mmCIF file of C-alpha atoms and ligand atoms in Angstrom:
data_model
loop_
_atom_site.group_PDB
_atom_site.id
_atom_site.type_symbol
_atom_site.label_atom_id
_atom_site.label_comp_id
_atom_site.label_asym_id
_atom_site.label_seq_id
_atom_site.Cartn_x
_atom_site.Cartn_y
_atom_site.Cartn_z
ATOM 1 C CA UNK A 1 11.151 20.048 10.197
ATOM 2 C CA UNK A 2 10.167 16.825 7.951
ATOM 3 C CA UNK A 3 6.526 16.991 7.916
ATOM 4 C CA UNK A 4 4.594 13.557 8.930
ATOM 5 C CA UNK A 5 1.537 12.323 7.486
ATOM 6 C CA UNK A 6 -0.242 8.731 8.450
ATOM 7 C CA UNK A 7 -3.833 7.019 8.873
ATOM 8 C CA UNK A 8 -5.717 4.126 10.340
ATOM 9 C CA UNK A 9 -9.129 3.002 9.128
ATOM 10 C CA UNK A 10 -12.236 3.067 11.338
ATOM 11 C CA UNK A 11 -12.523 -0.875 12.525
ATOM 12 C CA UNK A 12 -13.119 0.266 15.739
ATOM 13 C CA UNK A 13 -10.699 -0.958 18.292
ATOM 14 C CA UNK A 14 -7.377 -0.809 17.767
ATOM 15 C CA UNK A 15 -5.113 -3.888 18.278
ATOM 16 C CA UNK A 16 -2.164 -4.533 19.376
ATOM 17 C CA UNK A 17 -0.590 -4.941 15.778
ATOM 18 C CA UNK A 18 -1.739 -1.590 14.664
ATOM 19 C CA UNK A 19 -0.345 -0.162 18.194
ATOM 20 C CA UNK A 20 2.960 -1.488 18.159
ATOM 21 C CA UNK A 21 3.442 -1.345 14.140
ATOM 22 C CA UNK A 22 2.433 2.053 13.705
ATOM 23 C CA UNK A 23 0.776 4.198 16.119
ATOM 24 C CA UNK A 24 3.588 3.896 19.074
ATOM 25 C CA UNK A 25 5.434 5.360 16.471
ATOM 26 C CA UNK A 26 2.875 8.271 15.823
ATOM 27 C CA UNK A 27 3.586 9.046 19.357
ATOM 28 C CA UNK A 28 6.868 9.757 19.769
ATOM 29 C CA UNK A 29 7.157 11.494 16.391
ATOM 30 C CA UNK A 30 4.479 14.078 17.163
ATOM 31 C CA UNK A 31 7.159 15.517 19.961
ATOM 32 C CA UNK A 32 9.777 16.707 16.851
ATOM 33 C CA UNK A 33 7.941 16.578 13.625
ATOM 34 C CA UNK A 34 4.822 18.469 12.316
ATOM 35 C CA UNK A 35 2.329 16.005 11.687
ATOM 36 C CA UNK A 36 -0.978 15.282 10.706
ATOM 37 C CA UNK A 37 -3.138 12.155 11.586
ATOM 38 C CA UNK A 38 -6.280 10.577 10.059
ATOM 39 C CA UNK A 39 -8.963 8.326 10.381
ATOM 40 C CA UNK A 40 -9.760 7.119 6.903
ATOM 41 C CA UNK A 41 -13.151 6.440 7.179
ATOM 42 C CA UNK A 42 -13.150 6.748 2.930
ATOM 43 C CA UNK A 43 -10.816 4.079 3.168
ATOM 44 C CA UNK A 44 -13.124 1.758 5.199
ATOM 45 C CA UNK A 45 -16.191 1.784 2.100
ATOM 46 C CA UNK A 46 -13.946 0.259 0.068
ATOM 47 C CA UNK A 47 -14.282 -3.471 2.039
ATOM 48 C CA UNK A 48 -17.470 -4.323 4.130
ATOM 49 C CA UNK A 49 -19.107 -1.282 4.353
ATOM 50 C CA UNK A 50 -21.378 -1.238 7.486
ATOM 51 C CA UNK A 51 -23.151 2.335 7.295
ATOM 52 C CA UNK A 52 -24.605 1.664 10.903
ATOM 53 C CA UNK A 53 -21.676 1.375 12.398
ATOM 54 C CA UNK A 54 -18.970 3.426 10.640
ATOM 55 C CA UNK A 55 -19.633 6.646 13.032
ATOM 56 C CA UNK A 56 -18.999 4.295 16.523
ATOM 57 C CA UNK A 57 -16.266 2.824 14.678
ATOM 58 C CA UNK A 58 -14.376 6.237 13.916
ATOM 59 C CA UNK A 59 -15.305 7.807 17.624
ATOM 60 C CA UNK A 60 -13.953 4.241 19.175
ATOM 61 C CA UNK A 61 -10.832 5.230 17.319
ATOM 62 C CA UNK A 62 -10.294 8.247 18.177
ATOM 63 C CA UNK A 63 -10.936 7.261 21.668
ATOM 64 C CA UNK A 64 -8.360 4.666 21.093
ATOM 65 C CA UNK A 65 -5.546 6.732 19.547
ATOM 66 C CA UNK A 66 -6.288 9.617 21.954
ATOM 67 C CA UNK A 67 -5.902 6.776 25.039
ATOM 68 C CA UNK A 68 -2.423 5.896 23.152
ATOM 69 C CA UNK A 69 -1.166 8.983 23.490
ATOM 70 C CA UNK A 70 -1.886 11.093 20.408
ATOM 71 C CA UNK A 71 -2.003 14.627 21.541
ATOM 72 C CA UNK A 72 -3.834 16.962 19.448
ATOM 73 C CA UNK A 73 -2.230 20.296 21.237
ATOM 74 C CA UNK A 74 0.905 18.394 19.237
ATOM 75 C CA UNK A 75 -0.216 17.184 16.383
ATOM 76 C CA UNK A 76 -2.939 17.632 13.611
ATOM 77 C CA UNK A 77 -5.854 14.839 14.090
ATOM 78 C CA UNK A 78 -8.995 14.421 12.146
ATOM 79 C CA UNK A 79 -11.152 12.323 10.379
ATOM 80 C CA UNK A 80 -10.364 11.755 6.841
ATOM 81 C CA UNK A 81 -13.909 12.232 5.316
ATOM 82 C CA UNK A 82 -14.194 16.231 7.395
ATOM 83 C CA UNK A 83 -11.534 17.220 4.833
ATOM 84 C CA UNK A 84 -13.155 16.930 0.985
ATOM 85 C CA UNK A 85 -9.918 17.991 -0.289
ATOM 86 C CA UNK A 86 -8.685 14.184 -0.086
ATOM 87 C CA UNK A 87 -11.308 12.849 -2.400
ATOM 88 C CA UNK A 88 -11.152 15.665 -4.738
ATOM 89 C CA UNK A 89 -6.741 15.464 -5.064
ATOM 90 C CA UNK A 90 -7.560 11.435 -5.615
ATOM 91 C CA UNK A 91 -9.343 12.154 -8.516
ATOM 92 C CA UNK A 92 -7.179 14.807 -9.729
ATOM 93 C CA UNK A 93 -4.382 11.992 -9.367
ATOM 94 C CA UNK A 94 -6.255 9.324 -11.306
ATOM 95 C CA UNK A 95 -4.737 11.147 -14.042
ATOM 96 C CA UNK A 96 -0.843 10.272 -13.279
ATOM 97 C CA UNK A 97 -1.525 6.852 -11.753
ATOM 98 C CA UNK A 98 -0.897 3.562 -14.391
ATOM 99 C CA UNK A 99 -4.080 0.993 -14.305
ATOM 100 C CA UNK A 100 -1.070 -1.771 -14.128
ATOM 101 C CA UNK A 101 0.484 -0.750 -10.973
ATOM 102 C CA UNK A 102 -2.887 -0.552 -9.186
ATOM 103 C CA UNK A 103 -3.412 -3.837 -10.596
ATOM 104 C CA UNK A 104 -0.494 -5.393 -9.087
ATOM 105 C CA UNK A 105 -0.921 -4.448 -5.823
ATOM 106 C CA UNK A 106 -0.745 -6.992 -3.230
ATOM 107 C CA UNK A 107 -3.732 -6.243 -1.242
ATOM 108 C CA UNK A 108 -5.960 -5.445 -4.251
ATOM 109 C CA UNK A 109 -5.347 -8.942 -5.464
ATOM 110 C CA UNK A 110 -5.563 -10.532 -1.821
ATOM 111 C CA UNK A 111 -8.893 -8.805 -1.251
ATOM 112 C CA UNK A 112 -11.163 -9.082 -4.727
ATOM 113 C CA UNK A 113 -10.091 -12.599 -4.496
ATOM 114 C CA UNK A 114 -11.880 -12.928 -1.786
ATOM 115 C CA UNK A 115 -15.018 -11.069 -3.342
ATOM 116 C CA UNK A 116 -17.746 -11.475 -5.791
ATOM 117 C CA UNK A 117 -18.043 -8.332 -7.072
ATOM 118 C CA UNK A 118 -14.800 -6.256 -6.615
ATOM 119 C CA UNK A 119 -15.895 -2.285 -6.319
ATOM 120 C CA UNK A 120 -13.912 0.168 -8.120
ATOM 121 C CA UNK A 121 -12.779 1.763 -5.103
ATOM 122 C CA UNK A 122 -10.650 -1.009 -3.871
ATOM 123 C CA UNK A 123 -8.688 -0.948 -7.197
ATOM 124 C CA UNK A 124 -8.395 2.870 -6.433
ATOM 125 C CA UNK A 125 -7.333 2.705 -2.713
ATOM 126 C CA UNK A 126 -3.810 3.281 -3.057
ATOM 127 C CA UNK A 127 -4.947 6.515 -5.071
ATOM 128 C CA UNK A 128 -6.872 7.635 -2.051
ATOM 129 C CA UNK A 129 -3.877 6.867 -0.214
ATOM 130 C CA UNK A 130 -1.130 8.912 -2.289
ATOM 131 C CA UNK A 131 -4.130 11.812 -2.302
ATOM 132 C CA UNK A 132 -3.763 11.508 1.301
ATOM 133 C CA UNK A 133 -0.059 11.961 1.599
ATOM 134 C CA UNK A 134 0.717 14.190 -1.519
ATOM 135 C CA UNK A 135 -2.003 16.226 0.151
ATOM 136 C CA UNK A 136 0.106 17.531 3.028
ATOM 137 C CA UNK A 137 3.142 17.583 0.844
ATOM 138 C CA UNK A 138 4.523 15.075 3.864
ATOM 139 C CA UNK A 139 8.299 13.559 3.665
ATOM 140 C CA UNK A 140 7.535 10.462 5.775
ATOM 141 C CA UNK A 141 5.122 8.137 6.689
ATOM 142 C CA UNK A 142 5.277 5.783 9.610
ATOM 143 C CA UNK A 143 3.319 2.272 8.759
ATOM 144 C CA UNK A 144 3.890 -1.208 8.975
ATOM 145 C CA UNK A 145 5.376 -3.102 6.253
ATOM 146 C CA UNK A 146 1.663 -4.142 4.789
ATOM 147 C CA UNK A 147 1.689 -0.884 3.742
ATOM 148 C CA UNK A 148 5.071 -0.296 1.784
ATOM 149 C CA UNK A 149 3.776 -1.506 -1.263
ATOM 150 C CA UNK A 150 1.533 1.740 -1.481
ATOM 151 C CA UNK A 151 3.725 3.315 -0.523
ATOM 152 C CA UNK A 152 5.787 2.969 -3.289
ATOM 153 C CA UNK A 153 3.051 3.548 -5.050
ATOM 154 C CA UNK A 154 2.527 7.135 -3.965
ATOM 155 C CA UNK A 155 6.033 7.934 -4.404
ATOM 156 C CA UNK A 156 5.457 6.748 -8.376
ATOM 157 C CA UNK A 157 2.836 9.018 -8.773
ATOM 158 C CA UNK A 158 4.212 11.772 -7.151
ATOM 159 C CA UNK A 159 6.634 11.637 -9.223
ATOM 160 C CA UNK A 160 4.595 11.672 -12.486
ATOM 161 C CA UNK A 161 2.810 14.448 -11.160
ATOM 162 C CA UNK A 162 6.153 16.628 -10.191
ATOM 163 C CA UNK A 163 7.090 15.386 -14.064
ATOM 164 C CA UNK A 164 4.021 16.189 -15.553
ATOM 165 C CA UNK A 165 3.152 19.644 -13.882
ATOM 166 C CA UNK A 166 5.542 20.649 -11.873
ATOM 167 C CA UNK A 167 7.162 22.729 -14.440
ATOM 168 C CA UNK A 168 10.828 21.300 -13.237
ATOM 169 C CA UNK A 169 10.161 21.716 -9.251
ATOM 170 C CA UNK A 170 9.282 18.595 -7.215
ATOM 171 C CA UNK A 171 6.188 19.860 -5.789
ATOM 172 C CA UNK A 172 5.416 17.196 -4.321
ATOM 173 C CA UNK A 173 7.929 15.091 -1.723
ATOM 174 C CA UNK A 174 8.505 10.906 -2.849
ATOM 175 C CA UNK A 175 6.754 10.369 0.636
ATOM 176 C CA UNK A 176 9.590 7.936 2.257
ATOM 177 C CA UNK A 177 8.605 5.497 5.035
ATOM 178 C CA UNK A 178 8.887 5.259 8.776
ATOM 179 C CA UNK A 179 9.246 1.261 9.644
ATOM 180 C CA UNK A 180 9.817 0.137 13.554
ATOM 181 C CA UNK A 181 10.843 -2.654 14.755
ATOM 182 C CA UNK A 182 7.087 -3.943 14.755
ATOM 183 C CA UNK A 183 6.657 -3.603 11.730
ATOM 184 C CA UNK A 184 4.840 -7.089 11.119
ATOM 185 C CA UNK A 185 3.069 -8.164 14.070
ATOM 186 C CA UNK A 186 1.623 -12.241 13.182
ATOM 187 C CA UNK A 187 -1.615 -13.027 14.949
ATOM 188 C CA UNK A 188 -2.142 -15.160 17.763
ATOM 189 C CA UNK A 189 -3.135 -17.855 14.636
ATOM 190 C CA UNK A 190 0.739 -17.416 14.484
ATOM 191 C CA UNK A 191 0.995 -17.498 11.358
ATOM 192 C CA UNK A 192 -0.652 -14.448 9.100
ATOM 193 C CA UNK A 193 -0.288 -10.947 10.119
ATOM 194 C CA UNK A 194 -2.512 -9.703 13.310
ATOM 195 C CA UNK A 195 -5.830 -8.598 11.526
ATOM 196 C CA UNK A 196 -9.102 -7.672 12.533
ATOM 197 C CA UNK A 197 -11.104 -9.732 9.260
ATOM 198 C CA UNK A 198 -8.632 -12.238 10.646
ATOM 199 C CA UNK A 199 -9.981 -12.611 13.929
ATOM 200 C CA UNK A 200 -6.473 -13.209 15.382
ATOM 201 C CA UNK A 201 -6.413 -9.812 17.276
ATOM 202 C CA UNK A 202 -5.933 -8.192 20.570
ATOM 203 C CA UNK A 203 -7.517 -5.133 21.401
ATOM 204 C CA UNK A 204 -5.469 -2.349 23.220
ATOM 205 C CA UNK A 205 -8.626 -1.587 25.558
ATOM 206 C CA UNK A 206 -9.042 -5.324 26.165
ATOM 207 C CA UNK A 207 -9.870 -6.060 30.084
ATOM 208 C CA UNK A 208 -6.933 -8.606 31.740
ATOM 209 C CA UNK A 209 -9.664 -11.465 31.771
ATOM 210 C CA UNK A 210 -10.580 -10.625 27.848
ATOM 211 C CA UNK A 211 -6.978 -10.560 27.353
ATOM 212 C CA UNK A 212 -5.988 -14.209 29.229
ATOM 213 C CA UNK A 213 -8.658 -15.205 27.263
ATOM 214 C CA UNK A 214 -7.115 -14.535 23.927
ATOM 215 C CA UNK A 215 -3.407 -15.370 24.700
ATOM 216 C CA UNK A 216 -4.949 -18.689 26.188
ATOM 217 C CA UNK A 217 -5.110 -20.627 22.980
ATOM 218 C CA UNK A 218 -2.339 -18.624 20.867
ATOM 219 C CA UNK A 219 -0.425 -20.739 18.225
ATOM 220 C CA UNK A 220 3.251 -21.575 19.873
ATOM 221 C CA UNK A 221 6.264 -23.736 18.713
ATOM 222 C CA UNK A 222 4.286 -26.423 16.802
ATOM 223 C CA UNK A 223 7.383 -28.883 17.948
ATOM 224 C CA UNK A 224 6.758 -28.657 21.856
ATOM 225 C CA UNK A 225 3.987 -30.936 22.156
ATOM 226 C CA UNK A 226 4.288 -31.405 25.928
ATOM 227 C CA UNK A 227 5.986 -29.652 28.873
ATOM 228 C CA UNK A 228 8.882 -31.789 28.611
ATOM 229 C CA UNK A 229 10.306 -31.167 24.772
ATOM 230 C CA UNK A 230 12.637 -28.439 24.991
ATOM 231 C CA UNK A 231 11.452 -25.587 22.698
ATOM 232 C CA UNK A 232 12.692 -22.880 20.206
ATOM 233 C CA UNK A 233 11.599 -19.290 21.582
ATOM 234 C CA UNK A 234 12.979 -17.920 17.871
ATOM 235 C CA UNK A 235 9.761 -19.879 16.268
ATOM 236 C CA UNK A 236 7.279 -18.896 18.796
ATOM 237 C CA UNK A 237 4.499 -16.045 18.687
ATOM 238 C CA UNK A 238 4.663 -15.597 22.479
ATOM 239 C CA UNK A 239 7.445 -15.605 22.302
ATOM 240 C CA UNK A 240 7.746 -12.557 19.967
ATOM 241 C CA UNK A 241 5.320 -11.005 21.848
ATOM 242 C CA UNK A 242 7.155 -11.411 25.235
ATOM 243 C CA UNK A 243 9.255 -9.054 23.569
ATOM 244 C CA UNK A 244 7.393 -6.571 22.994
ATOM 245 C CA UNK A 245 5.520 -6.507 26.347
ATOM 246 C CA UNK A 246 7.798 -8.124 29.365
ATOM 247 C CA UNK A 247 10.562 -6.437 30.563
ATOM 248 C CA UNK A 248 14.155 -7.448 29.006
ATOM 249 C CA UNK A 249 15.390 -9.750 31.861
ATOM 250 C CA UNK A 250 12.125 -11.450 31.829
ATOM 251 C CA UNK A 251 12.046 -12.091 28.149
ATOM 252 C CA UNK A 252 15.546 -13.652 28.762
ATOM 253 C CA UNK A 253 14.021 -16.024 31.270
ATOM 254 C CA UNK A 254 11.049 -16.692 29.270
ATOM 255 C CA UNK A 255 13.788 -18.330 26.842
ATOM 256 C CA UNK A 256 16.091 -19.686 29.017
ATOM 257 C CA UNK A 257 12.857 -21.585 30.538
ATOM 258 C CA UNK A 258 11.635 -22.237 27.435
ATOM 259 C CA UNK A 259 14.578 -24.172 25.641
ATOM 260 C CA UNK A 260 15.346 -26.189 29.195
ATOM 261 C CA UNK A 261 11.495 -27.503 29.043
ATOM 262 C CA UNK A 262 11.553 -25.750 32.067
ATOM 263 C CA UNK A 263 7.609 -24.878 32.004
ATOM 264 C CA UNK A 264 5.064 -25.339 29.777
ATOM 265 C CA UNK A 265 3.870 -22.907 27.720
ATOM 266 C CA UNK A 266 0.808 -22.152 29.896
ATOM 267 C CA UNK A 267 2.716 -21.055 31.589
ATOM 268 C CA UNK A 268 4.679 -18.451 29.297
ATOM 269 C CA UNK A 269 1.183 -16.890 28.475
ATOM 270 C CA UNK A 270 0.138 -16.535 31.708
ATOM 271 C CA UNK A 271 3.123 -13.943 32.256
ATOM 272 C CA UNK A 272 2.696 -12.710 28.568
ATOM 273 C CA UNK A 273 -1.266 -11.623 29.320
ATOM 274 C CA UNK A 274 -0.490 -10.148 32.995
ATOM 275 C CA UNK A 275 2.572 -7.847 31.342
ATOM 276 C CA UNK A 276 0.333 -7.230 28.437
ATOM 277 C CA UNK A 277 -2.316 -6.160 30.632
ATOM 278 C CA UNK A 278 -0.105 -4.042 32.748
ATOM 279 C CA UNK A 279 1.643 -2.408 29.643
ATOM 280 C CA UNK A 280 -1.733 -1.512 28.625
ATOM 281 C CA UNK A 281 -3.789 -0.477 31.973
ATOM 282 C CA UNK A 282 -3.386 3.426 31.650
ATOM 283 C CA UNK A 283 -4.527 3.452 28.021
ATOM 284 C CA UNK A 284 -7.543 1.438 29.212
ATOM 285 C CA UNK A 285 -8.156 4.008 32.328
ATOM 286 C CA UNK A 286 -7.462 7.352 29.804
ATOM 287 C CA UNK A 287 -10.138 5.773 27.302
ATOM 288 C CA UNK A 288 -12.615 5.609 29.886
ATOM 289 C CA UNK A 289 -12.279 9.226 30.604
ATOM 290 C CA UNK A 290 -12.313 9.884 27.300
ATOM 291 C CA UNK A 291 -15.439 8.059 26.560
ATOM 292 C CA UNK A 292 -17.371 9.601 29.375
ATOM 293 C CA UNK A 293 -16.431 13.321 27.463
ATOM 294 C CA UNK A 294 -17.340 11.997 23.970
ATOM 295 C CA UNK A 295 -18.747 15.220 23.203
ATOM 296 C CA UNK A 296 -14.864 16.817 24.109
ATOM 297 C CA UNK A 297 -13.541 14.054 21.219
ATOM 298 C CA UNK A 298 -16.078 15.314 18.807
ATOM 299 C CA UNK A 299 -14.738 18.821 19.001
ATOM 300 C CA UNK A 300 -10.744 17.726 19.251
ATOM 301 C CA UNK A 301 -11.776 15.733 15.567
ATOM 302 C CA UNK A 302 -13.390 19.543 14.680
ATOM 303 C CA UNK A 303 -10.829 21.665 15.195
ATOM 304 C CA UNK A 304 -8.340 19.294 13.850
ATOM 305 C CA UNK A 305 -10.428 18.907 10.151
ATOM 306 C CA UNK A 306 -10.219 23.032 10.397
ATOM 307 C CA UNK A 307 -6.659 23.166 10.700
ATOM 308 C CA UNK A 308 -6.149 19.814 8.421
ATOM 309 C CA UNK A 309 -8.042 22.024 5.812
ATOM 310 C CA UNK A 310 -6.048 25.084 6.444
ATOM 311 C CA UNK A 311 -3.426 23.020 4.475
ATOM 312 C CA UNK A 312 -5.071 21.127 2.367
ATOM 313 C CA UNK A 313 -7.067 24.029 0.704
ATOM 314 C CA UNK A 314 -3.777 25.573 0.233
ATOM 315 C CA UNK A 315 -2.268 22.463 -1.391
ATOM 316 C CA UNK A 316 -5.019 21.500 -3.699
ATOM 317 C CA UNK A 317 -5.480 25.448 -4.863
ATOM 318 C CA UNK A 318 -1.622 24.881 -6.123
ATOM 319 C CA UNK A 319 -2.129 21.563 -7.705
ATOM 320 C CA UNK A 320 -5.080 22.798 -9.394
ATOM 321 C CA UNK A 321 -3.694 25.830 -10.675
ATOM 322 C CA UNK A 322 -0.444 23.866 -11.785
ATOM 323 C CA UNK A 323 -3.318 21.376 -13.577
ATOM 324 C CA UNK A 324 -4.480 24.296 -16.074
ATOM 325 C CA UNK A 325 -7.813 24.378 -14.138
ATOM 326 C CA UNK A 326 -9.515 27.711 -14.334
ATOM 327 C CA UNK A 327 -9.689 29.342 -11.279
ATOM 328 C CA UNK A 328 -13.134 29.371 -9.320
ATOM 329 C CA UNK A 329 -14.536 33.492 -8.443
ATOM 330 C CA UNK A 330 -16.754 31.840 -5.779
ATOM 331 C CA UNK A 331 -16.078 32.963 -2.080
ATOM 332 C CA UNK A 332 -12.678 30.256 -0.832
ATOM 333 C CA UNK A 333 -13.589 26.689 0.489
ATOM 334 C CA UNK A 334 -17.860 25.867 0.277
HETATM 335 P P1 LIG B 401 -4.658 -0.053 8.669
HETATM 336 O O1 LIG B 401 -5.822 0.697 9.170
HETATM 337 O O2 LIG B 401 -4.869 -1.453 8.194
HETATM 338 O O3 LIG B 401 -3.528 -0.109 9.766
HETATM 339 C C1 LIG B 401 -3.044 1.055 10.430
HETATM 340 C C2 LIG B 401 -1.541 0.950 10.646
HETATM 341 O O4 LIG B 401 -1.234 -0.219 11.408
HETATM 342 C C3 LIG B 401 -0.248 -0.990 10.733
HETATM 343 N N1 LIG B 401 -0.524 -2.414 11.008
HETATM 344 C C4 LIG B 401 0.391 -3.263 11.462
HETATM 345 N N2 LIG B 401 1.689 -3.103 11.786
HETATM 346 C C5 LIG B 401 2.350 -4.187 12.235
HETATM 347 N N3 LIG B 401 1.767 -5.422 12.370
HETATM 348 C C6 LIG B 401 0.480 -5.621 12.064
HETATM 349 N N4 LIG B 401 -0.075 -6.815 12.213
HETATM 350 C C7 LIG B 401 -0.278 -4.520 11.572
HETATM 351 N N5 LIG B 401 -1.570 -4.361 11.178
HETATM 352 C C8 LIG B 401 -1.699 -3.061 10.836
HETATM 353 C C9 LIG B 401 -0.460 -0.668 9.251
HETATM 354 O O5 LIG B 401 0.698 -0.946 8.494
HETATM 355 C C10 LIG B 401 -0.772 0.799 9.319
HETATM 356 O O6 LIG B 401 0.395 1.563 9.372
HETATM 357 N N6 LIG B 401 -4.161 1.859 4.061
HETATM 358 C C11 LIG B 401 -3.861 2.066 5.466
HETATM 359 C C12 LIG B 401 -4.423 3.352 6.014
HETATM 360 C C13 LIG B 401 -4.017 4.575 5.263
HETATM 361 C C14 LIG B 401 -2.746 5.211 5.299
HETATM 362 C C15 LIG B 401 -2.870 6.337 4.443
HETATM 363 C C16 LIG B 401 -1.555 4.919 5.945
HETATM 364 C C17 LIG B 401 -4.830 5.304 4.437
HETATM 365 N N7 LIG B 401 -4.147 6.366 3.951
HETATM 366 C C18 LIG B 401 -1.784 7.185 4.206
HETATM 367 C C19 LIG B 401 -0.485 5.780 5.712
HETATM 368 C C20 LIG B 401 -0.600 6.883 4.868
HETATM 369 C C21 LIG B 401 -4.475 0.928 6.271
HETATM 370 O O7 LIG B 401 -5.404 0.288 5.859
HETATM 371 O O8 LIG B 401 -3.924 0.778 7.519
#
């Protein structure tokens, strides 16, 4: 069975992008694959770090991906920091991983652009990342495609490793990835990808009236000015996301409508934002239950660090052994 391994920082609410891109897809693999989820909350120092609000922002996410769906009686879910192994197989990686490559990642050069002072650890993210992944040996990873780029990343150093230590076995799986057919959701800006620092978001436990609110003043086809110029549906951002939220015959007649100058696009996102809304009602009503019973989340995240570190113990004992490290007498784990 391929094993599955994936993660989703601690921003708080998940959006839509993040939902459709990546953690619908969680879903439905956790019925035929063994796999193992994560909130990487040692991802989320690496930007803004707000330390009084990091632990509501990874229960608000667990809320959210247990609301989606995410079944721990199926899968392995936990938060990234209850498992020390991660941080200590990043380091032990630092070793196989080429300062250029790190350097020439697309993010990394995005993001300390946009900084004063660039820490170390966003240079060293994708690390963290590979550590992640290399750590449950895993053979896919579903994502969206802002994420390939690492991706490729871990399979290079996996590779170095396997070349390096592995005495002629590949140890460690090139981690291969999982895209849907999300797999770049734009903002309502409608034009960069949908991103909380972006502010162009919609949040999966959004209320209808938050929602209308948001889909309100989305970017559509720049070229339909009024109601009466016929527009492209291929162009527009509701458009797209008509199609991921209204069912097929209406999405036909959202376009049909559309390129007659049949309505205006009020119009369109008035049915967009009452699908949306309906598509997304029973995750709203589970996270409610959830969040009355946050003590029951708290112990679901528990026992799935205990069983996370059932494998991860295991993994890093071979890596380290395979490293030349001498072995420690003290009693297993701390
Ligand atoms: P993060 O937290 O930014 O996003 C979580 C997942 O959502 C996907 N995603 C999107 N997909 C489509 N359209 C969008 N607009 C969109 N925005 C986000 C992301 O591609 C991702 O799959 N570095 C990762 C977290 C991570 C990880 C890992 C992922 C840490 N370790 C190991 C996989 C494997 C991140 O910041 O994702």
């Amino acid at each position: 069975m391929p094993r599955i391994f994936s993660g989703i920082q601690p921003s708080g609410d998940l959006h839509i992008g993040n939902w459709l891109g990546a953690v619908q897809n969680w879903v439905a693999l956790q019925e035929r694959h063994e796999c193992f989820f994560a909130i990487v909350d040692l991802h989320a120092i690496t930007g803004q770090h707000d330390a009084a609000t990091l632990e509501r922002r990874t229960l608000d996410m667990a809320i959210g991906l247990l609301a989606s769906g995410i079944d721990p009686a199926r899968c392995t879910f936990f938060v990234q920091s209850h498992v020390p192994e991660h941080a200590e197989l990043m380091w032990l990686l630092t070793s196989v991983t080429p300062l250029g490559e790190l350097e020439r990642m697309t993010q990394f050069k995005d993001k300390s652009q946009r900084t004063e002072s660039i820490p170390a650890g966003l240079l060293a993210y994708p690390i963290l990342m590979a550590a992640d992944i290399l750590l449950y040996r895993a053979d896919q990873v579903p994502v969206g495609d802002d994420q390939l780029q690492h991706l490729e990343l871990a399979r290079v150093i996996a590779r170095r490793w396997n070349a390096e230590f592995g005495g002629g076995v590949d140890f460690f799986p090139e981690p291969q990835s999982l895209l849907t057919a999300a797999r770049r959701i734009v903002g309502l800006d409608g034009q960069a990808k949908m991103s909380k620092s972006l502010g162009n978001t919609v949040g999966i436990l959004e209320s209808p009236e938050e929602i209308w609110q948001k889909i309100r003043p989305a970017v559509t086809d720049p070229a339909r000015v009024t109601k009466k110029d016929p527009g492209t549906p291929e162009v527009c951002n509701v458009y797209a996301l008509h199609r991921h939220f209204s069912p097929p015959d209406t999405v036909s007649d959202v376009a049909r409508k559309c390129r007659a100058a049949e309505w205006g696009c009020i119009d369109c996102k008035r049915v967009l934002a009452e699908n949306m809304a309906a598509v997304l009602a029973p995750i709203r009503e589970r996270a409610e239950a959830l969040r009355a019973d946050e003590g029951g989340v708290r112990a679901i995240l528990a026992d799935g660090a205990n069983r996370a570190r059932v494998e991860a113990r295991r993994t890093l004992a071979e890596v380290k052994a395979r490293m030349g490290f001498l072995p420690s007498e003290g009693p297993p784990g701390r």
